[in-house]
Short mmCIF file of C-alpha atoms in Angstrom, two decimals:
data_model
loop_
_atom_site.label_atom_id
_atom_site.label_comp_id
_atom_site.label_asym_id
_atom_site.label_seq_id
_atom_site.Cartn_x
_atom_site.Cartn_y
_atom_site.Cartn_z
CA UNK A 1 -97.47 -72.46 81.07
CA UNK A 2 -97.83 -69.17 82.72
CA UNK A 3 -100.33 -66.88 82.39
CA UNK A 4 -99.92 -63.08 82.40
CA UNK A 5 -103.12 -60.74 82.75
CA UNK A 6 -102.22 -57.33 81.38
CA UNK A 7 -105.21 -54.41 81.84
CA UNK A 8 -105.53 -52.73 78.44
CA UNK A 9 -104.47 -48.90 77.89
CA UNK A 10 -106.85 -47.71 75.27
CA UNK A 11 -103.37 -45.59 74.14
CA UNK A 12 -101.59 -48.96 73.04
CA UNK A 13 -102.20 -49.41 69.58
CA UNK A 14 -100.36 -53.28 70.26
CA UNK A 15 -102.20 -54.56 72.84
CA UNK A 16 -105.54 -53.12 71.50
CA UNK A 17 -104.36 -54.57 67.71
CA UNK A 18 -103.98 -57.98 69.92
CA UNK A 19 -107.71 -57.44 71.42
CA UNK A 20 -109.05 -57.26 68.52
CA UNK A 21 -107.54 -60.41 66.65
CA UNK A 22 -108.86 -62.37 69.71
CA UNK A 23 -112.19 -61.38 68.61
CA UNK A 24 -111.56 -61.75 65.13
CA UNK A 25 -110.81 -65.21 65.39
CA UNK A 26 -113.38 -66.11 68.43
CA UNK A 27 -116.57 -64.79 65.94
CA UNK A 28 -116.76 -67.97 63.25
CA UNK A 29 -115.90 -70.11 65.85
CA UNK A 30 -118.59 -69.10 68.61
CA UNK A 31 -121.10 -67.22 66.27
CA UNK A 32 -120.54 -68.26 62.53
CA UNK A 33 -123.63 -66.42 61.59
CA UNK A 34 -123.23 -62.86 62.80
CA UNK A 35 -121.12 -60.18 60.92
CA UNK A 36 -117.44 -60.18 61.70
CA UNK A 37 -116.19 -57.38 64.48
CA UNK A 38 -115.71 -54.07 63.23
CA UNK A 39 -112.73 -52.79 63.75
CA UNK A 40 -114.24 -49.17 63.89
CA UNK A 41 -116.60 -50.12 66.56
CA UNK A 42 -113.93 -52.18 68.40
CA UNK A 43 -111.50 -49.22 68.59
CA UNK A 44 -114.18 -46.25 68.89
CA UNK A 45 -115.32 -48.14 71.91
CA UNK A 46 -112.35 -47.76 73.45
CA UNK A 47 -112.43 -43.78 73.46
CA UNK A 48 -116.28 -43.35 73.51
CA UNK A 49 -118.01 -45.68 76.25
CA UNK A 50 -121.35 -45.70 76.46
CA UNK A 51 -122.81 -43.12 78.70
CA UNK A 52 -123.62 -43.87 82.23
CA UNK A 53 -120.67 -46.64 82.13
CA UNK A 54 -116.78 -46.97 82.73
CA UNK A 55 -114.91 -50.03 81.28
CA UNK A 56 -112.49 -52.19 81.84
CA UNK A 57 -109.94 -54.08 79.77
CA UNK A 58 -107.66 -56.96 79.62
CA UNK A 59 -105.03 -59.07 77.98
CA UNK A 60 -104.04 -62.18 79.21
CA UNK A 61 -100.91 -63.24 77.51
CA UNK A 62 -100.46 -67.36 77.52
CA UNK A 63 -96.21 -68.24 76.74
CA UNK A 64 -95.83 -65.03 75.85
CA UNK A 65 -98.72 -64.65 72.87
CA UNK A 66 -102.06 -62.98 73.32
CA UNK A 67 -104.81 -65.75 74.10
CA UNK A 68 -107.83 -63.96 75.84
CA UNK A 69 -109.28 -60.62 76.17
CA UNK A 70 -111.64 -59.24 79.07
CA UNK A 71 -114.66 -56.48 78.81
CA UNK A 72 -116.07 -55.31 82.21
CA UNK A 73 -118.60 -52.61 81.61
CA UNK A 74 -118.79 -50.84 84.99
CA UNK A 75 -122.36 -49.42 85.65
CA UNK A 76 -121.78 -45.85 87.61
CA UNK A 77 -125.54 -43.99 87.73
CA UNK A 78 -127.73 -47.24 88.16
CA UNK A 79 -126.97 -50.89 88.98
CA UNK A 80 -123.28 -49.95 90.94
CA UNK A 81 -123.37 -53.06 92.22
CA UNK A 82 -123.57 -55.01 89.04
CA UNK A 83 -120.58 -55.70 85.95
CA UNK A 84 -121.30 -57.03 82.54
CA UNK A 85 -118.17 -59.61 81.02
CA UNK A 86 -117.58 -60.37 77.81
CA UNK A 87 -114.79 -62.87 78.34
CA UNK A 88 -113.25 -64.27 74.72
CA UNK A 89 -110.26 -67.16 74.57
CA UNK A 90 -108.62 -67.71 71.22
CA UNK A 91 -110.29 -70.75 70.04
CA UNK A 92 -106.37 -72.11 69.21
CA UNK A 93 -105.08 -71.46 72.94
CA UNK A 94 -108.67 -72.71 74.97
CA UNK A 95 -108.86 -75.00 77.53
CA UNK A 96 -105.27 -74.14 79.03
CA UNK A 97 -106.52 -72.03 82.08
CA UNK A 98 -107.08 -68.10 79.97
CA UNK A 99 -110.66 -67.96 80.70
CA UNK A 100 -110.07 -68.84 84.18
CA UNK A 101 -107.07 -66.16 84.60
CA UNK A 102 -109.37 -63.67 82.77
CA UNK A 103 -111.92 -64.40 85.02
CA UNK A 104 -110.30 -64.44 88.46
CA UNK A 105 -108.29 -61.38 87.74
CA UNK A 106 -112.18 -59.80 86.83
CA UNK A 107 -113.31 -60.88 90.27
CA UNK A 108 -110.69 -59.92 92.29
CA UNK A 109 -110.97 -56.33 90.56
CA UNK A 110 -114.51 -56.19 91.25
CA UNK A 111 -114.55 -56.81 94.57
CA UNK A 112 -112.21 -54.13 95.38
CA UNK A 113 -114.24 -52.03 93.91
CA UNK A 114 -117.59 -53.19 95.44
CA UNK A 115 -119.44 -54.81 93.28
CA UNK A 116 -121.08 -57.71 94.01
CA UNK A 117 -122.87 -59.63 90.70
CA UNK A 118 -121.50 -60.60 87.27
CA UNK A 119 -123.65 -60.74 84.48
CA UNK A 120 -123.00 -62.42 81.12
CA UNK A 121 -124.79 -64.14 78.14
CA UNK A 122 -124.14 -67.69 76.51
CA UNK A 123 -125.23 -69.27 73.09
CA UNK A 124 -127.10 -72.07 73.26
CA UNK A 125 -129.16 -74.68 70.92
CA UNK A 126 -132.99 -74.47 70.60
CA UNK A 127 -134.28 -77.89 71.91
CA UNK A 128 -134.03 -80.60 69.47
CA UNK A 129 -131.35 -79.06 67.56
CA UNK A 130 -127.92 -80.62 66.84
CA UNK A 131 -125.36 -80.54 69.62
CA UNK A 132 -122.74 -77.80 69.24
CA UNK A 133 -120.22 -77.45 71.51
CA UNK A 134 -120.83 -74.43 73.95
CA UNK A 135 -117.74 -73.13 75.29
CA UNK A 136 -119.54 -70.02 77.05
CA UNK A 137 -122.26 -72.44 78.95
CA UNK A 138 -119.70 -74.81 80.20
CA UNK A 139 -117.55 -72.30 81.49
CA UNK A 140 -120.30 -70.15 83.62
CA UNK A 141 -121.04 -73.90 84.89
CA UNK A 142 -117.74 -74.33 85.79
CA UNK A 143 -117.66 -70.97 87.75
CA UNK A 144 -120.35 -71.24 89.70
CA UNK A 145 -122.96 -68.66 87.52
CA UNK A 146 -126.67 -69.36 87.14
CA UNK A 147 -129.07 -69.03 84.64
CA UNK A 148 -131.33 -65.75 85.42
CA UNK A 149 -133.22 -65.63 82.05
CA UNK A 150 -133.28 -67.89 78.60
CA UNK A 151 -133.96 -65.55 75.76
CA UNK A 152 -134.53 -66.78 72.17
CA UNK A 153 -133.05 -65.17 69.27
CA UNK A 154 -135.19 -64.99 66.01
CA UNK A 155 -134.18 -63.77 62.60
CA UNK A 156 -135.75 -62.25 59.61
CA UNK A 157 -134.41 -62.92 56.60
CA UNK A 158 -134.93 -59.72 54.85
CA UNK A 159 -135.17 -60.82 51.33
CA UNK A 160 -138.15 -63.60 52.46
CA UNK A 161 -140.15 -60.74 53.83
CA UNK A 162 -144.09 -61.73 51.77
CA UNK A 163 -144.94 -57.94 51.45
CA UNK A 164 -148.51 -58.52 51.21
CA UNK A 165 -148.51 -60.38 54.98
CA UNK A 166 -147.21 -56.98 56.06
CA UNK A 167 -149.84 -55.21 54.04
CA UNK A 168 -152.60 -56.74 55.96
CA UNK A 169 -150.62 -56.85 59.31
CA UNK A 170 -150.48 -53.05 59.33
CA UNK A 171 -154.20 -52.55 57.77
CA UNK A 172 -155.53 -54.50 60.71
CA UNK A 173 -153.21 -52.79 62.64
CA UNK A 174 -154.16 -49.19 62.07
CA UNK A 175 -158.20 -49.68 62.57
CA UNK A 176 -156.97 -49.47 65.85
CA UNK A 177 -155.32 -46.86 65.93
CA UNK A 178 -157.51 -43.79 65.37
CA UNK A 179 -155.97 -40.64 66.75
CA UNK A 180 -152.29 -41.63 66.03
CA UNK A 181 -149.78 -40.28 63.65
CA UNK A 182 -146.29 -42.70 62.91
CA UNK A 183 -142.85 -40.51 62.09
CA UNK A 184 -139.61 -42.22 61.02
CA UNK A 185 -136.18 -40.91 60.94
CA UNK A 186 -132.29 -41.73 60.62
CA UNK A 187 -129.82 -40.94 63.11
CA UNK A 188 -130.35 -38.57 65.99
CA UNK A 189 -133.94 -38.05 67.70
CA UNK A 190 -135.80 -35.40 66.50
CA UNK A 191 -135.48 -32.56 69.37
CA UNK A 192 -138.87 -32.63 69.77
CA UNK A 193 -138.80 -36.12 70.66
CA UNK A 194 -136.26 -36.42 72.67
CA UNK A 195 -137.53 -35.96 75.94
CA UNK A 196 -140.10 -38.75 75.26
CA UNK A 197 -137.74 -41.24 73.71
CA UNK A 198 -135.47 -41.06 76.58
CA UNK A 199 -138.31 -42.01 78.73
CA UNK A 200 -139.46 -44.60 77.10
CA UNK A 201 -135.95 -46.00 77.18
CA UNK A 202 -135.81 -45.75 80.63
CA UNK A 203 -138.94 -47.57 80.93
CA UNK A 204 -137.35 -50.60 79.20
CA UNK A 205 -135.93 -52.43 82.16
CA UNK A 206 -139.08 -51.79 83.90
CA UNK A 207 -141.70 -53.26 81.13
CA UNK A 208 -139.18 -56.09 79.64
CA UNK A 209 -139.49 -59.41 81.43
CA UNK A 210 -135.66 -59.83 82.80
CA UNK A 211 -136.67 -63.14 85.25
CA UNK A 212 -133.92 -63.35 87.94
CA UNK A 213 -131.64 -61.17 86.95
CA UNK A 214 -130.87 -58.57 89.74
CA UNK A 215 -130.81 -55.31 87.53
CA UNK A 216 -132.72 -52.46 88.24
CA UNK A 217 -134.26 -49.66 85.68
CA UNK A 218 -131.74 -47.09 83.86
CA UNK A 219 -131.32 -43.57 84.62
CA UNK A 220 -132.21 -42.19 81.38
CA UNK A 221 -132.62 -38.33 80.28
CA UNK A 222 -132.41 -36.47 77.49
CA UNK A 223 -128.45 -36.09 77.97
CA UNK A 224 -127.64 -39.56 78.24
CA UNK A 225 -129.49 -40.13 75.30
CA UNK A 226 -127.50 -37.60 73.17
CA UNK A 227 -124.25 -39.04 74.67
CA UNK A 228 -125.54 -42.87 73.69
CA UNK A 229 -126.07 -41.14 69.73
CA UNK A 230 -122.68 -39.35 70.28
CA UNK A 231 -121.08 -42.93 71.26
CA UNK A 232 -122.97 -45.14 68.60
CA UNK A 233 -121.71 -42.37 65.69
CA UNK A 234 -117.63 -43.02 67.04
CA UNK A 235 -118.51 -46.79 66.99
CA UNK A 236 -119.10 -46.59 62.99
CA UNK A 237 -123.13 -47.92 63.75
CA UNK A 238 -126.34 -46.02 62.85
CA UNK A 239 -129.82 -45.97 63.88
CA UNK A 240 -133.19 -46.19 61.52
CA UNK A 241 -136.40 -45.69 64.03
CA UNK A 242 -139.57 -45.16 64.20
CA UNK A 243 -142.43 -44.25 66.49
CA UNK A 244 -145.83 -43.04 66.83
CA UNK A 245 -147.26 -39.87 68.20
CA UNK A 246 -150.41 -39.40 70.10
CA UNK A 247 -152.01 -36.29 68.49
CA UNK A 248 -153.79 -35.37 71.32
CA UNK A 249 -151.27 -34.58 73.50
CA UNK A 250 -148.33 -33.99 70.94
CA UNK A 251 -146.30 -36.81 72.52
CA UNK A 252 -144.24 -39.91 71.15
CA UNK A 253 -145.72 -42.50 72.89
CA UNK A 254 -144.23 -45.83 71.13
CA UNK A 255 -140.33 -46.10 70.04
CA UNK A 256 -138.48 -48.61 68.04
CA UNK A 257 -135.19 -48.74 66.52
CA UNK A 258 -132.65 -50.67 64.26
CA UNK A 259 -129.06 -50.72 64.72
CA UNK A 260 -127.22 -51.43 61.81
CA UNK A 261 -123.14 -51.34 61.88
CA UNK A 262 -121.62 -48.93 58.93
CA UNK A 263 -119.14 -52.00 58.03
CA UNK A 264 -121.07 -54.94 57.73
CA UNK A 265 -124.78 -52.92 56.26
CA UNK A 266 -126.44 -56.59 55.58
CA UNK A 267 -127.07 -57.08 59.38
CA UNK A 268 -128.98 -55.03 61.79
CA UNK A 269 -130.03 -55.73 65.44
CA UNK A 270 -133.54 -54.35 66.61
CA UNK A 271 -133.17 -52.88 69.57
CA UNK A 272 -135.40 -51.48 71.98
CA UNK A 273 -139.35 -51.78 71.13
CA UNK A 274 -141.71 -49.98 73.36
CA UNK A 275 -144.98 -48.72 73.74
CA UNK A 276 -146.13 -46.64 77.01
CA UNK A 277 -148.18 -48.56 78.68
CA UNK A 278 -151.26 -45.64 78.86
CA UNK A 279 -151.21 -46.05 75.19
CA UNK A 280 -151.17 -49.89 74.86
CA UNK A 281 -153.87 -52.29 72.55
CA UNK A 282 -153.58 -50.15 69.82
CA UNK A 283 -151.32 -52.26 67.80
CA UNK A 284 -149.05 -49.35 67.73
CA UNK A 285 -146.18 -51.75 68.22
CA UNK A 286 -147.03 -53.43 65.10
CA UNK A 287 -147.25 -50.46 63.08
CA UNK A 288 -143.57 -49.35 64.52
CA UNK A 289 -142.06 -52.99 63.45
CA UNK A 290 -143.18 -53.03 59.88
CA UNK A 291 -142.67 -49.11 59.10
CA UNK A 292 -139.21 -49.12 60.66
CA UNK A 293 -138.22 -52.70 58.28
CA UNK A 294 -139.80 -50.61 55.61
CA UNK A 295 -137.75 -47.42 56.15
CA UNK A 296 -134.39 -49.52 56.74
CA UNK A 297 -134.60 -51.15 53.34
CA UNK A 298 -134.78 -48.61 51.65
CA UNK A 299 -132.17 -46.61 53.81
CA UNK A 300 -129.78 -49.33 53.99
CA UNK A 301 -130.74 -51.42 50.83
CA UNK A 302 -128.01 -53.86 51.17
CA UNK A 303 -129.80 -55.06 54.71
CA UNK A 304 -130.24 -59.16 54.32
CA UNK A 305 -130.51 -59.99 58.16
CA UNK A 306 -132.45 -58.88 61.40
CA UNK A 307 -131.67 -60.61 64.96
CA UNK A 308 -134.07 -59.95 67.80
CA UNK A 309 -134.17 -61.68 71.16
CA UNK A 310 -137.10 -62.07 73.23
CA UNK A 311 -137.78 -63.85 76.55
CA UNK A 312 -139.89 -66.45 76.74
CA UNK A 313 -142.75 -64.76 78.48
CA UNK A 314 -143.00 -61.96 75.99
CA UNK A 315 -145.29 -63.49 74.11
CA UNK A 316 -146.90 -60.28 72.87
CA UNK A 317 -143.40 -59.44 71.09
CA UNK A 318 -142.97 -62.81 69.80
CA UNK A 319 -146.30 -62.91 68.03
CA UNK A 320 -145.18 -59.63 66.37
CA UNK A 321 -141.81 -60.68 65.46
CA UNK A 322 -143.20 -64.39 63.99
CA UNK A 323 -146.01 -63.06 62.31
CA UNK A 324 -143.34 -60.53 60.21
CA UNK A 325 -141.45 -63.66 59.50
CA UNK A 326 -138.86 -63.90 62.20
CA UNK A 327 -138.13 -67.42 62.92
CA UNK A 328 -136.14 -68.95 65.97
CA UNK A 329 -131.88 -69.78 65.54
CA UNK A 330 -130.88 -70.27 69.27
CA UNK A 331 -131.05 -69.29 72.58
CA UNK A 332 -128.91 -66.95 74.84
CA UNK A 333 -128.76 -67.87 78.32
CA UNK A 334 -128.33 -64.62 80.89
CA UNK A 335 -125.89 -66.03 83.34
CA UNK A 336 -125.33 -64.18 87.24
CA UNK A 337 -122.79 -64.92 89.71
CA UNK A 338 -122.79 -62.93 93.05
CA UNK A 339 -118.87 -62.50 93.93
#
């Protein structure tokens, strides 16, 4: 059957209607336990990219029907060498050659353009668990892509949470943490954090183990930041954070953050968790973790699920995260292909 490959005009309502019912249908098939898309953050993505970042769309038409649809986030301040894919085939029209149209026509449009690595993620069973089928693994084997980092995604099951473990986490916690004061907050920064929170964002890359993967550190100021909240608002998604000053010096020196999508409020996904590294073995980290789950109950009270991922390495992060009762569902694998 012939395959047509049709770039995506934000402007078509159709096509981007199309899009969308891809992903509708790919999500209980691929990921049964995440929230369904959002249609708000499906179509404000396609007028508000995230800052720092062009994208790229596709449709690739099978007979005549919509079967696959193609995501290339184009790095343009950092990493211009690099693309992320998301690459999704109906599950009804897979194995007939979509994912490999969708795919070619990516590389083909990539190397005009100079780039030179593809980087994508993968489900994949914990060892020992059932076998699932894996459509996303076999087809990075199949084109050639390597494994650059395994990361393992925990959850917290909100309404498990034994208060009284958190009680004496953050007790133990703040004996070491003399000369620190925590703030929380919804939404955007504080102004007079921002300067500080977009630097410990850009130190992310830096501090995070990200094993082979060839990506470099972010460009991050105080302007991309505000564009990032500006994006994340359009999307239909809000933020609950937390972090701790140093009241010496009047700084934020930790950061962490919850992002929690408007339509589906019983699912969050922590995000970024980092303390500078000048300010480090004062359990500050801890204190961040359990205040910010504290302050997103009660701001979002219908929250049931958190889903972190952590690399293997980070064990630091991992003893925080199991020790607040996150407990390992899968892994993701972080796939690279240089084209």
């Amino acid at each position: 059957m012939d395959i047509v490959v049709t770039p995506l005009d934000p402007a078509d309502a159709t096509a981007a209607e199309q899009a969308f019912t891809i992903l509708t249908a790919c999500q209980p098939v691929d990921q049964p336990d995440f929230p369904p898309p959002c249609r708000k953050h499906f179509f404000g993505g396609l007028h508000h990219p995230w800052p720092g970042e062009e994208a790229y769309r596709a449709v690739a038409y099978l007979a005549g029907e919509p079967a696959g649809y193609l995501e290339l986030r184009l790095p343009y301040l950092d990493n211009v060498e690099n693309a992320i894919m998301d690459l999704s085939v109906h599950p009804e029209q897979r194995r007939r050659g979509v994912g490999r149209a969708l795919h070619e026509h990516a590389v083909r449009l990539l190397r005009e353009q100079g780039r030179k690595r593809i980087t994508g993620m993968s489900s994949f069973p914990l060892p020992g668990a059932p076998a699932t089928p894996e459509p996303g693994t076999a087809f990075a084997h199949a084109v050639g892509a390597t494994c650059a980092l395994v990361e393992v995604r925990r959850r917290l099951d909100v309404d498990r949470v034994d208060e009284a473990v958190l009680d004496r986490l953050l007790a133990a916690a703040w004996e070491h943490a003399a000369g620190y004061t925590l703030v929380c907050w919804q939404g955007p920064v504080p102004e007079e954090y921002a300067a500080d929170v977009a630097y410990l964002e850009g130190r992310l890359l830096a501090d995070a183990p990200i094993g082979d993967l060839d990506w470099e550190p972010e460009k991050i100021d105080t302007e991309r930041m505000r564009k990032g909240e500006a994006a994340r608002a359009a999307r239909g998604r809000t933020a609950v954070q937390a972090g701790i000053r140093h009241d010496a010096s009047g700084r934020l020196v930790a950061y962490t953050e919850l992002d929690i999508d408007g339509s589906n409020p019983w699912h969050a996904f922590q995000q970024i968790t980092l303390v500078d590294p000048d300010h480090r073995g004062h359990r500050l980290g801890t204190i961040i973790k359990i205040e910010n789950l504290r302050a997103a109950r009660k701001h979002e009270p219908a929250l049931r699920a958190i889903d972190t991922w952590n690399a293997a390495v980070n064990a630091h992060m991992i003893a925080i995260n199991e020790a607040m009762g996150f407990r390992p569902v899968d892994q993701w694998h972080n796939w690279q292909l240089a084209i």
